Amino acid sequence: PFQPSLSFLYSISFGVHSYILDIMMRPSSLVLYIALMIRTSSGFVPSFSHTFQNGRQTSESYLMSTAYGMPTELPDSLDDSAILAAKGCVDYVNDAGAMGRSRVDFDTSIGDETYTTLKSSTEFMQKFVTALCYEMIPGSKEMRENEMMSLVQSKVELRQLMETEGNSEEDETDDEDEESSTNPRILELKTIIQNGGRVVRDPSQPLWNGPKARVYFPDEGSAALARRDWNPTAANPEDARVPPCVEFSSCGGVQMQDISNDQLIFFFCPRASEAEFVEEALLNSEEKLGTNLKLTVFVNPLLVDMGVTGFGMAGRMLRERLIDPLVPTYYLRTLPWGAMTRLYPGQFTVWQEDENIDDGYRMIKTMDRLPSNPEVEDIYDYENGNASDPEKSQGLGFLNAIGDFVNGMTRL
């Protein structure tokens, strides 16, 4: 139902035009400009400013008072999906307090198995983790704001210094002459700009010392690739896919990481073969961290599989212990004829493609629970006259059942 777009925060263009620089000579305008860039680019409008008190979070979220029992709109883009998923998690923490367990399901494959679930949802996961960290990890958003502020200020100061030194450099066409400036401040400013506003640090010192978010991958290979590709500690924040507060672990093996500062935990595409480890790691984290652990999020979990856990007693017990208690804070699944979505605390909403509607989709059903796959297809059939809706035809259940059976046989 949407076209994926570029990263909602880390794709911010740092090119600042001269007329903007002139405006930002005034400190008050500079602060306003940075604040506006952060808020509009990250999509968190209105602000989700929050504090944690006694294990609970207070927030200004407008969803808290308006979204209960309401239909869920379709997202406008991939970025929008990630932002909405983060909002749903924040609202759930507001309601449930610390140590909550939730799940986020994101599937736009429409049954296409060319790529694994982990591969196809990686970009969404990067944006979702970033959005949620900025809202729930204290200091992470402020660090990014300071870097952007430093970048813009450095560009302004560099322009002023270059003008103060005279116009002789404008006549030079060789870039090497510009690079050979003897002014140490100019060299320092150019380094800051090259690093995207991030302060040059000692490589032996950690970039982030505050609370952390931990992402568990199904195996060590996936975790190692994430450390390289997501690059949270990049010298330039433009090269990072997630904030520096994010660390990576894998399901299984010897766990040597220090989890004492973890405030957010993500289990990314955990499989049935890792179910035992996931449950053990979750209980261990909750026991050690207590209310310091704000939220655990399962993203696209597949923890029950007939070939591994079976659908007997073992699978049922696992579902009751680990899966059923998870609160679906965000759900999006595309269908051949539409999509189904849910944003906590709203309802599951089924949408059908309709070229006569301005947005291209019309809502055909809302439910307070996740419908099964057959129920979803029945909703489509009822809406399009392929079957009789029992809720709309009282007293004719037997005849309607016969009619639905005949219609189903003729479509085979």
Coordinates of N, CA, C and O in Angstrom, one line a residue, residues 233-365:
T233 N 28.5 3.0 15.5 CA 29.6 3.9 16.0 C 30.4 4.5 14.9 O 31.6 4.7 15.0
A234 N 29.8 4.7 13.7 CA 30.5 5.3 12.6 C 31.1 6.7 12.9 O 30.5 7.4 13.8
A235 N 32.2 7.0 12.3 CA 32.8 8.3 12.6 C 31.9 9.5 12.1 O 31.8 10.5 12.8
N236 N 31.1 9.2 11.1 CA 30.2 10.2 10.6 C 28.8 9.6 10.8 O 28.5 8.5 10.3
P237 N 27.9 10.3 11.5 CA 26.5 9.8 11.7 C 25.8 9.5 10.5 O 24.8 8.7 10.5
E238 N 26.1 10.1 9.4 CA 25.4 9.8 8.1 C 25.7 8.4 7.6 O 24.9 7.8 6.9
D239 N 26.8 7.8 8.1 CA 27.1 6.5 7.7 C 26.5 5.4 8.6 O 26.6 4.2 8.4
A240 N 25.8 5.9 9.7 CA 25.2 4.9 10.6 C 23.7 4.7 10.3 O 23.1 5.7 9.9
R241 N 23.3 3.5 10.5 CA 21.9 3.2 10.2 C 21.0 3.3 11.5 O 19.8 3.4 11.5
V242 N 21.7 3.2 12.7 CA 21.0 3.3 14.0 C 21.9 4.1 14.9 O 23.1 4.3 14.7
P243 N 21.3 4.6 16.0 CA 22.1 5.4 17.0 C 23.2 4.6 17.6 O 23.1 3.4 17.7
P244 N 24.2 5.3 18.2 CA 25.3 4.6 18.9 C 24.9 3.9 20.2 O 25.7 3.1 20.7
C245 N 23.6 4.1 20.6 CA 23.2 3.4 21.8 C 22.8 1.9 21.6 O 22.5 1.2 22.5
V246 N 22.8 1.5 20.3 CA 22.4 0.2 19.9 C 23.5 -0.8 19.9 O 24.6 -0.5 19.3
E247 N 23.3 -2.0 20.5 CA 24.3 -3.1 20.5 C 23.6 -4.3 19.9 O 22.4 -4.4 19.9
F248 N 24.4 -5.3 19.5 CA 23.9 -6.4 18.8 C 24.3 -7.7 19.5 O 25.5 -7.8 20.0
S249 N 23.4 -8.7 19.6 CA 23.7 -10.0 20.1 C 23.0 -11.0 19.2 O 22.3 -10.7 18.3
S250 N 23.3 -12.3 19.5 CA 22.7 -13.4 18.8 C 22.0 -14.3 19.7 O 22.4 -14.4 20.9
C251 N 21.1 -15.1 19.1 CA 20.4 -16.1 19.9 C 21.2 -17.4 19.9 O 21.5 -17.9 18.8
G252 N 21.7 -17.8 21.0 CA 22.5 -18.9 21.1 C 24.0 -18.6 21.4 O 24.4 -17.4 21.3
G253 N 24.8 -19.6 21.7 CA 26.2 -19.4 21.9 C 26.4 -18.8 23.3 O 25.5 -18.6 24.1
V254 N 27.7 -18.5 23.6 CA 28.1 -17.9 24.8 C 27.8 -16.4 24.8 O 28.3 -15.7 23.9
Q255 N 27.1 -15.9 25.8 CA 26.7 -14.5 25.9 C 27.7 -13.8 26.8 O 27.6 -14.0 28.0
M256 N 28.5 -13.0 26.2 CA 29.6 -12.3 27.0 C 29.2 -10.8 27.1 O 30.0 -10.1 27.8
Q257 N 28.2 -10.3 26.6 CA 27.9 -8.9 26.6 C 27.4 -8.5 28.0 O 26.8 -9.2 28.7
D258 N 27.7 -7.2 28.3 CA 27.2 -6.6 29.5 C 25.8 -6.0 29.2 O 25.6 -5.1 28.5
I259 N 24.8 -6.6 29.9 CA 23.4 -6.2 29.7 C 22.9 -5.3 30.8 O 21.7 -5.0 30.8
S260 N 23.8 -4.8 31.7 CA 23.4 -4.1 32.9 C 22.7 -2.7 32.5 O 22.0 -2.2 33.3
N261 N 23.1 -2.2 31.3 CA 22.5 -0.9 30.9 C 21.4 -1.0 29.9 O 21.0 0.1 29.4
D262 N 21.0 -2.2 29.6 CA 19.9 -2.3 28.6 C 18.6 -1.7 29.1 O 18.1 -2.1 30.2
Q263 N 18.0 -0.9 28.3 CA 16.6 -0.4 28.5 C 15.6 -0.8 27.5 O 14.4 -0.9 27.8
L264 N 16.1 -1.2 26.3 CA 15.2 -1.7 25.3 C 15.8 -3.0 24.7 O 17.0 -3.1 24.6
I265 N 15.0 -4.0 24.5 CA 15.4 -5.3 23.9 C 14.6 -5.6 22.7 O 13.3 -5.5 22.8
F266 N 15.2 -5.9 21.6 CA 14.5 -6.3 20.4 C 14.9 -7.7 20.1 O 16.1 -8.0 20.1
F267 N 14.0 -8.6 19.8 CA 14.2 -9.9 19.2 C 13.8 -9.8 17.7 O 12.6 -9.8 17.5
F268 N 14.8 -9.8 16.8 CA 14.5 -9.6 15.4 C 14.4 -10.9 14.7 O 15.3 -11.7 14.6
C269 N 13.2 -11.2 14.3 CA 12.8 -12.5 13.5 C 13.3 -13.7 14.2 O 14.0 -14.6 13.7
P270 N 13.0 -13.9 15.5 CA 13.4 -15.1 16.2 C 12.6 -16.3 15.7 O 11.4 -16.2 15.4
R271 N 13.3 -17.4 15.5 CA 12.7 -18.6 14.9 C 12.4 -19.7 16.0 O 12.9 -19.5 17.1
A272 N 11.7 -20.7 15.6 CA 11.3 -21.7 16.6 C 12.5 -22.4 17.1 O 12.5 -22.8 18.3
S273 N 13.6 -22.5 16.4 CA 14.8 -23.2 16.9 C 15.5 -22.4 17.9 O 16.2 -23.0 18.7
E274 N 15.2 -21.1 18.0 CA 15.8 -20.3 19.1 C 14.8 -20.0 20.2 O 15.1 -19.2 21.1
A275 N 13.7 -20.6 20.2 CA 12.6 -20.3 21.2 C 13.1 -20.5 22.6 O 12.9 -19.7 23.5
E276 N 13.9 -21.6 22.9 CA 14.3 -21.8 24.2 C 15.3 -20.7 24.7 O 15.2 -20.2 25.8
F277 N 16.2 -20.4 23.8 CA 17.2 -19.3 24.2 C 16.4 -18.0 24.4 O 16.8 -17.2 25.3
V278 N 15.5 -17.6 23.5 CA 14.8 -16.4 23.6 C 14.1 -16.3 24.9 O 14.1 -15.2 25.6
E279 N 13.4 -17.3 25.3 CA 12.7 -17.3 26.6 C 13.6 -17.2 27.8 O 13.4 -16.4 28.7
E280 N 14.8 -17.9 27.7 CA 15.7 -17.8 28.8 C 16.4 -16.4 28.9 O 16.5 -15.9 30.0
A281 N 16.7 -15.9 27.7 CA 17.4 -14.5 27.7 C 16.4 -13.5 28.2 O 16.8 -12.5 28.9
L282 N 15.1 -13.6 27.8 CA 14.1 -12.6 28.2 C 13.9 -12.7 29.8 O 13.9 -11.6 30.4
L283 N 13.8 -13.9 30.3 CA 13.6 -14.0 31.7 C 14.8 -13.5 32.5 O 14.7 -12.8 33.6
N284 N 16.0 -13.8 32.0 CA 17.2 -13.4 32.6 C 17.3 -11.9 32.6 O 17.7 -11.3 33.7
S285 N 17.0 -11.2 31.5 CA 17.1 -9.8 31.4 C 16.1 -9.1 32.4 O 16.4 -8.1 33.1
E286 N 14.9 -9.6 32.4 CA 13.9 -9.1 33.3 C 14.2 -9.2 34.8 O 14.0 -8.3 35.6
E287 N 14.9 -10.3 35.1 CA 15.3 -10.6 36.5 C 16.4 -9.6 36.9 O 16.4 -9.1 38.0
K288 N 17.4 -9.5 36.0 CA 18.5 -8.6 36.4 C 18.2 -7.1 36.3 O 18.8 -6.4 37.1
L289 N 17.4 -6.7 35.3 CA 17.2 -5.3 35.1 C 16.0 -4.7 35.8 O 16.0 -3.6 36.1
G290 N 15.0 -5.6 36.1 CA 13.9 -5.1 36.7 C 13.2 -4.0 35.9 O 13.1 -4.0 34.7
T291 N 12.8 -2.9 36.6 CA 12.0 -1.8 36.0 C 12.9 -0.9 35.1 O 12.5 0.0 34.4
N292 N 14.3 -1.2 35.2 CA 15.1 -0.4 34.3 C 14.9 -0.9 32.8 O 15.3 -0.1 31.9
L293 N 14.4 -2.1 32.6 CA 14.1 -2.6 31.3 C 12.7 -2.0 31.0 O 11.7 -2.5 31.5
K294 N 12.6 -1.1 30.0 CA 11.4 -0.4 29.7 C 10.5 -1.3 28.8 O 9.3 -1.3 29.0
L295 N 11.1 -2.0 27.9 CA 10.2 -2.7 26.9 C 11.0 -3.7 26.2 O 12.2 -3.5 25.9
T296 N 10.4 -4.8 25.9 CA 10.9 -5.9 25.0 C 10.0 -6.0 23.8 O 8.8 -6.1 24.0
V297 N 10.6 -6.0 22.6 CA 9.8 -6.0 21.4 C 10.2 -7.2 20.5 O 11.4 -7.3 20.2
F298 N 9.3 -8.0 20.2 CA 9.5 -9.1 19.2 C 9.1 -8.6 17.8 O 7.9 -8.2 17.6
V299 N 10.0 -8.6 16.9 CA 9.7 -8.1 15.5 C 9.7 -9.3 14.6 O 10.7 -10.1 14.5
N300 N 8.5 -9.5 14.0 CA 8.3 -10.7 13.1 C 8.7 -12.0 13.7 O 9.5 -12.8 13.1
P301 N 8.2 -12.3 14.9 CA 8.6 -13.6 15.5 C 7.9 -14.8 14.8 O 6.8 -14.7 14.3
L302 N 8.7 -15.9 14.7 CA 8.1 -17.2 14.2 C 8.6 -18.2 15.2 O 9.5 -19.0 14.9
L303 N 8.0 -18.3 16.3 CA 8.5 -19.1 17.4 C 7.8 -20.4 17.5 O 8.2 -21.3 18.3
V304 N 6.7 -20.6 16.8 CA 6.0 -21.9 16.7 C 6.1 -22.5 15.3 O 5.6 -21.8 14.4
D305 N 6.7 -23.6 15.2 CA 6.8 -24.2 13.9 C 6.6 -25.7 14.0 O 7.2 -26.4 14.9
M306 N 5.7 -26.3 13.2 CA 5.4 -27.7 13.4 C 6.6 -28.6 13.3 O 6.7 -29.6 13.9
G307 N 7.6 -28.2 12.5 CA 8.7 -29.1 12.3 C 9.7 -29.0 13.5 O 10.6 -29.9 13.6
V308 N 9.6 -28.0 14.3 CA 10.5 -27.8 15.5 C 9.8 -28.0 16.8 O 10.1 -28.9 17.6
T309 N 8.8 -27.2 17.1 CA 8.1 -27.3 18.3 C 6.8 -28.1 18.2 O 6.3 -28.6 19.2
G310 N 6.3 -28.3 17.0 CA 5.1 -29.1 16.8 C 3.9 -28.2 17.3 O 4.0 -27.1 17.9
F311 N 2.7 -28.7 17.0 CA 1.5 -28.0 17.5 C 0.8 -28.8 18.6 O -0.3 -28.5 18.9
G312 N 1.6 -29.7 19.3 CA 1.0 -30.4 20.4 C 1.2 -29.6 21.7 O 1.2 -28.4 21.7
M313 N 1.5 -30.4 22.8 CA 1.6 -29.8 24.1 C 2.8 -28.8 24.2 O 2.6 -27.8 24.8
A314 N 3.9 -29.2 23.6 CA 5.1 -28.3 23.7 C 4.8 -27.0 23.0 O 5.1 -25.9 23.5
G315 N 4.3 -27.0 21.8 CA 3.9 -25.8 21.1 C 2.9 -25.0 21.8 O 3.0 -23.8 21.9
R316 N 1.9 -25.7 22.4 CA 0.8 -24.9 23.1 C 1.4 -24.3 24.3 O 1.0 -23.1 24.6
M317 N 2.2 -25.0 25.1 CA 2.8 -24.4 26.3 C 3.7 -23.2 25.9 O 3.7 -22.2 26.7
L318 N 4.5 -23.3 24.9 CA 5.3 -22.2 24.5 C 4.5 -21.0 24.1 O 4.8 -19.9 24.4
R319 N 3.4 -21.3 23.4 CA 2.5 -20.2 23.0 C 1.9 -19.5 24.2 O 1.9 -18.2 24.2
E320 N 1.5 -20.2 25.1 CA 0.9 -19.7 26.3 C 1.9 -18.9 27.2 O 1.5 -17.8 27.7
R321 N 3.1 -19.4 27.2 CA 4.1 -18.7 28.1 C 4.7 -17.5 27.4 O 4.9 -16.4 28.1
L322 N 5.0 -17.6 26.1 CA 5.8 -16.5 25.5 C 5.1 -15.7 24.4 O 5.4 -14.5 24.3
I323 N 4.2 -16.3 23.7 CA 3.7 -15.6 22.5 C 2.4 -15.0 22.8 O 2.2 -13.8 22.5
D324 N 1.4 -15.7 23.4 CA 0.1 -15.1 23.7 C 0.2 -13.8 24.5 O -0.6 -12.9 24.3
P325 N 1.1 -13.7 25.5 CA 1.1 -12.4 26.3 C 1.6 -11.2 25.6 O 1.5 -10.1 26.1
L326 N 2.2 -11.4 24.4 CA 2.8 -10.3 23.6 C 1.6 -9.4 23.1 O 0.7 -9.9 22.5
V327 N 1.8 -8.1 23.3 CA 0.8 -7.2 22.9 C 1.1 -6.6 21.5 O 2.2 -6.1 21.3
P328 N 0.3 -6.8 20.5 CA 0.6 -6.3 19.1 C 0.5 -4.8 19.1 O -0.6 -4.2 18.9
T329 N 1.6 -4.1 19.2 CA 1.6 -2.7 19.1 C 1.6 -2.1 17.7 O 1.2 -1.0 17.5
Y330 N 2.1 -2.9 16.8 CA 2.0 -2.5 15.4 C 1.9 -3.7 14.5 O 2.6 -4.7 14.7
Y331 N 1.0 -3.6 13.5 CA 0.8 -4.8 12.5 C 0.6 -4.2 11.2 O -0.3 -3.3 11.0
L332 N 1.3 -4.7 10.2 CA 1.1 -4.3 8.8 C 1.4 -5.5 7.9 O 2.5 -6.1 7.9
R333 N 0.4 -6.0 7.2 CA 0.5 -7.1 6.2 C -0.2 -6.7 4.9 O -1.4 -6.4 4.9
T334 N 0.5 -6.8 3.8 CA -0.1 -6.5 2.5 C -0.7 -7.8 2.0 O -0.2 -8.9 2.2
L335 N -1.8 -7.6 1.3 CA -2.6 -8.7 0.7 C -2.7 -8.5 -0.8 O -2.5 -7.4 -1.3
P336 N -3.0 -9.6 -1.5 CA -3.1 -9.4 -3.0 C -4.2 -8.4 -3.4 O -4.0 -7.8 -4.5
W337 N -5.1 -8.2 -2.5 CA -6.2 -7.3 -2.9 C -6.3 -6.1 -1.9 O -7.2 -5.3 -2.0
G338 N -5.3 -5.9 -1.0 CA -5.4 -4.8 0.0 C -4.3 -5.0 1.0 O -3.2 -5.4 0.8
A339 N -4.7 -4.6 2.3 CA -3.8 -4.7 3.4 C -4.5 -4.7 4.7 O -5.7 -4.4 4.7
M340 N -3.8 -5.2 5.7 CA -4.4 -5.2 7.1 C -3.4 -4.5 8.0 O -2.2 -4.8 7.9
T341 N -3.8 -3.7 8.9 CA -2.9 -3.0 9.8 C -3.5 -2.7 11.1 O -4.8 -2.8 11.3
R342 N -2.7 -2.5 12.1 CA -3.1 -2.1 13.4 C -2.0 -1.3 14.2 O -0.9 -1.7 14.1
L343 N -2.4 -0.2 14.7 CA -1.6 0.6 15.6 C -2.2 0.7 17.0 O -3.3 1.1 17.1
Y344 N -1.4 0.2 18.0 CA -1.9 0.3 19.3 C -2.2 1.7 19.7 O -1.4 2.6 19.4
P345 N -3.3 2.0 20.4 CA -4.3 1.0 20.9 C -5.6 0.9 20.0 O -6.6 0.6 20.5
G346 N -5.4 1.2 18.7 CA -6.5 1.1 17.8 C -6.9 -0.4 17.4 O -6.4 -1.3 18.0
Q347 N -7.8 -0.5 16.5 CA -8.2 -1.8 16.1 C -7.5 -2.3 14.8 O -6.9 -1.6 14.1
F348 N -7.6 -3.6 14.7 CA -7.1 -4.2 13.4 C -8.1 -3.8 12.3 O -9.3 -4.0 12.4
T349 N -7.5 -3.3 11.2 CA -8.4 -2.8 10.2 C -8.0 -3.4 8.8 O -6.8 -3.4 8.5
V350 N -9.0 -3.8 8.1 CA -8.8 -4.5 6.8 C -9.1 -3.4 5.7 O -10.2 -2.9 5.8
W351 N -8.2 -3.3 4.8 CA -8.4 -2.3 3.7 C -8.4 -3.0 2.3 O -7.6 -4.0 2.2
Q352 N -9.2 -2.6 1.4 CA -9.3 -3.2 0.1 C -8.9 -2.1 -1.0 O -9.3 -0.9 -0.8
E353 N -8.2 -2.5 -2.0 CA -7.8 -1.6 -3.0 C -9.1 -1.1 -3.8 O -10.0 -1.9 -4.1
D354 N -9.2 0.2 -4.0 CA -10.3 0.7 -4.7 C -9.9 2.0 -5.5 O -9.5 3.0 -4.9
E355 N -9.8 1.8 -6.8 CA -9.3 2.9 -7.7 C -10.3 4.1 -7.7 O -9.9 5.2 -8.1
N356 N -11.5 4.0 -7.1 CA -12.4 5.1 -7.1 C -12.2 6.0 -5.8 O -12.9 7.0 -5.7
I357 N -11.4 5.5 -4.9 CA -11.1 6.3 -3.7 C -9.8 7.1 -3.9 O -8.9 6.6 -4.6
D358 N -9.8 8.3 -3.4 CA -8.6 9.2 -3.6 C -7.3 8.5 -3.1 O -6.3 8.6 -3.8
D359 N -7.4 7.9 -1.9 CA -6.2 7.2 -1.4 C -5.9 5.9 -2.0 O -4.9 5.3 -1.7
G360 N -6.8 5.4 -2.8 CA -6.7 4.1 -3.4 C -7.1 2.9 -2.6 O -7.0 1.7 -3.0
Y361 N -7.5 3.1 -1.3 CA -8.0 2.0 -0.5 C -9.2 2.4 0.3 O -9.4 3.6 0.7
R362 N -10.1 1.5 0.5 CA -11.3 1.7 1.4 C -11.3 0.7 2.5 O -11.0 -0.5 2.3
M363 N -11.8 1.1 3.6 CA -11.8 0.3 4.8 C -13.1 -0.6 4.7 O -14.2 -0.1 4.4
I364 N -12.9 -1.9 4.9 CA -14.0 -2.8 4.8 C -14.3 -3.6 6.1 O -15.4 -4.2 6.2
K365 N -13.4 -3.5 7.1 CA -13.7 -4.2 8.4 C -12.7 -3.8 9.4 O -11.5 -3.5 9.2

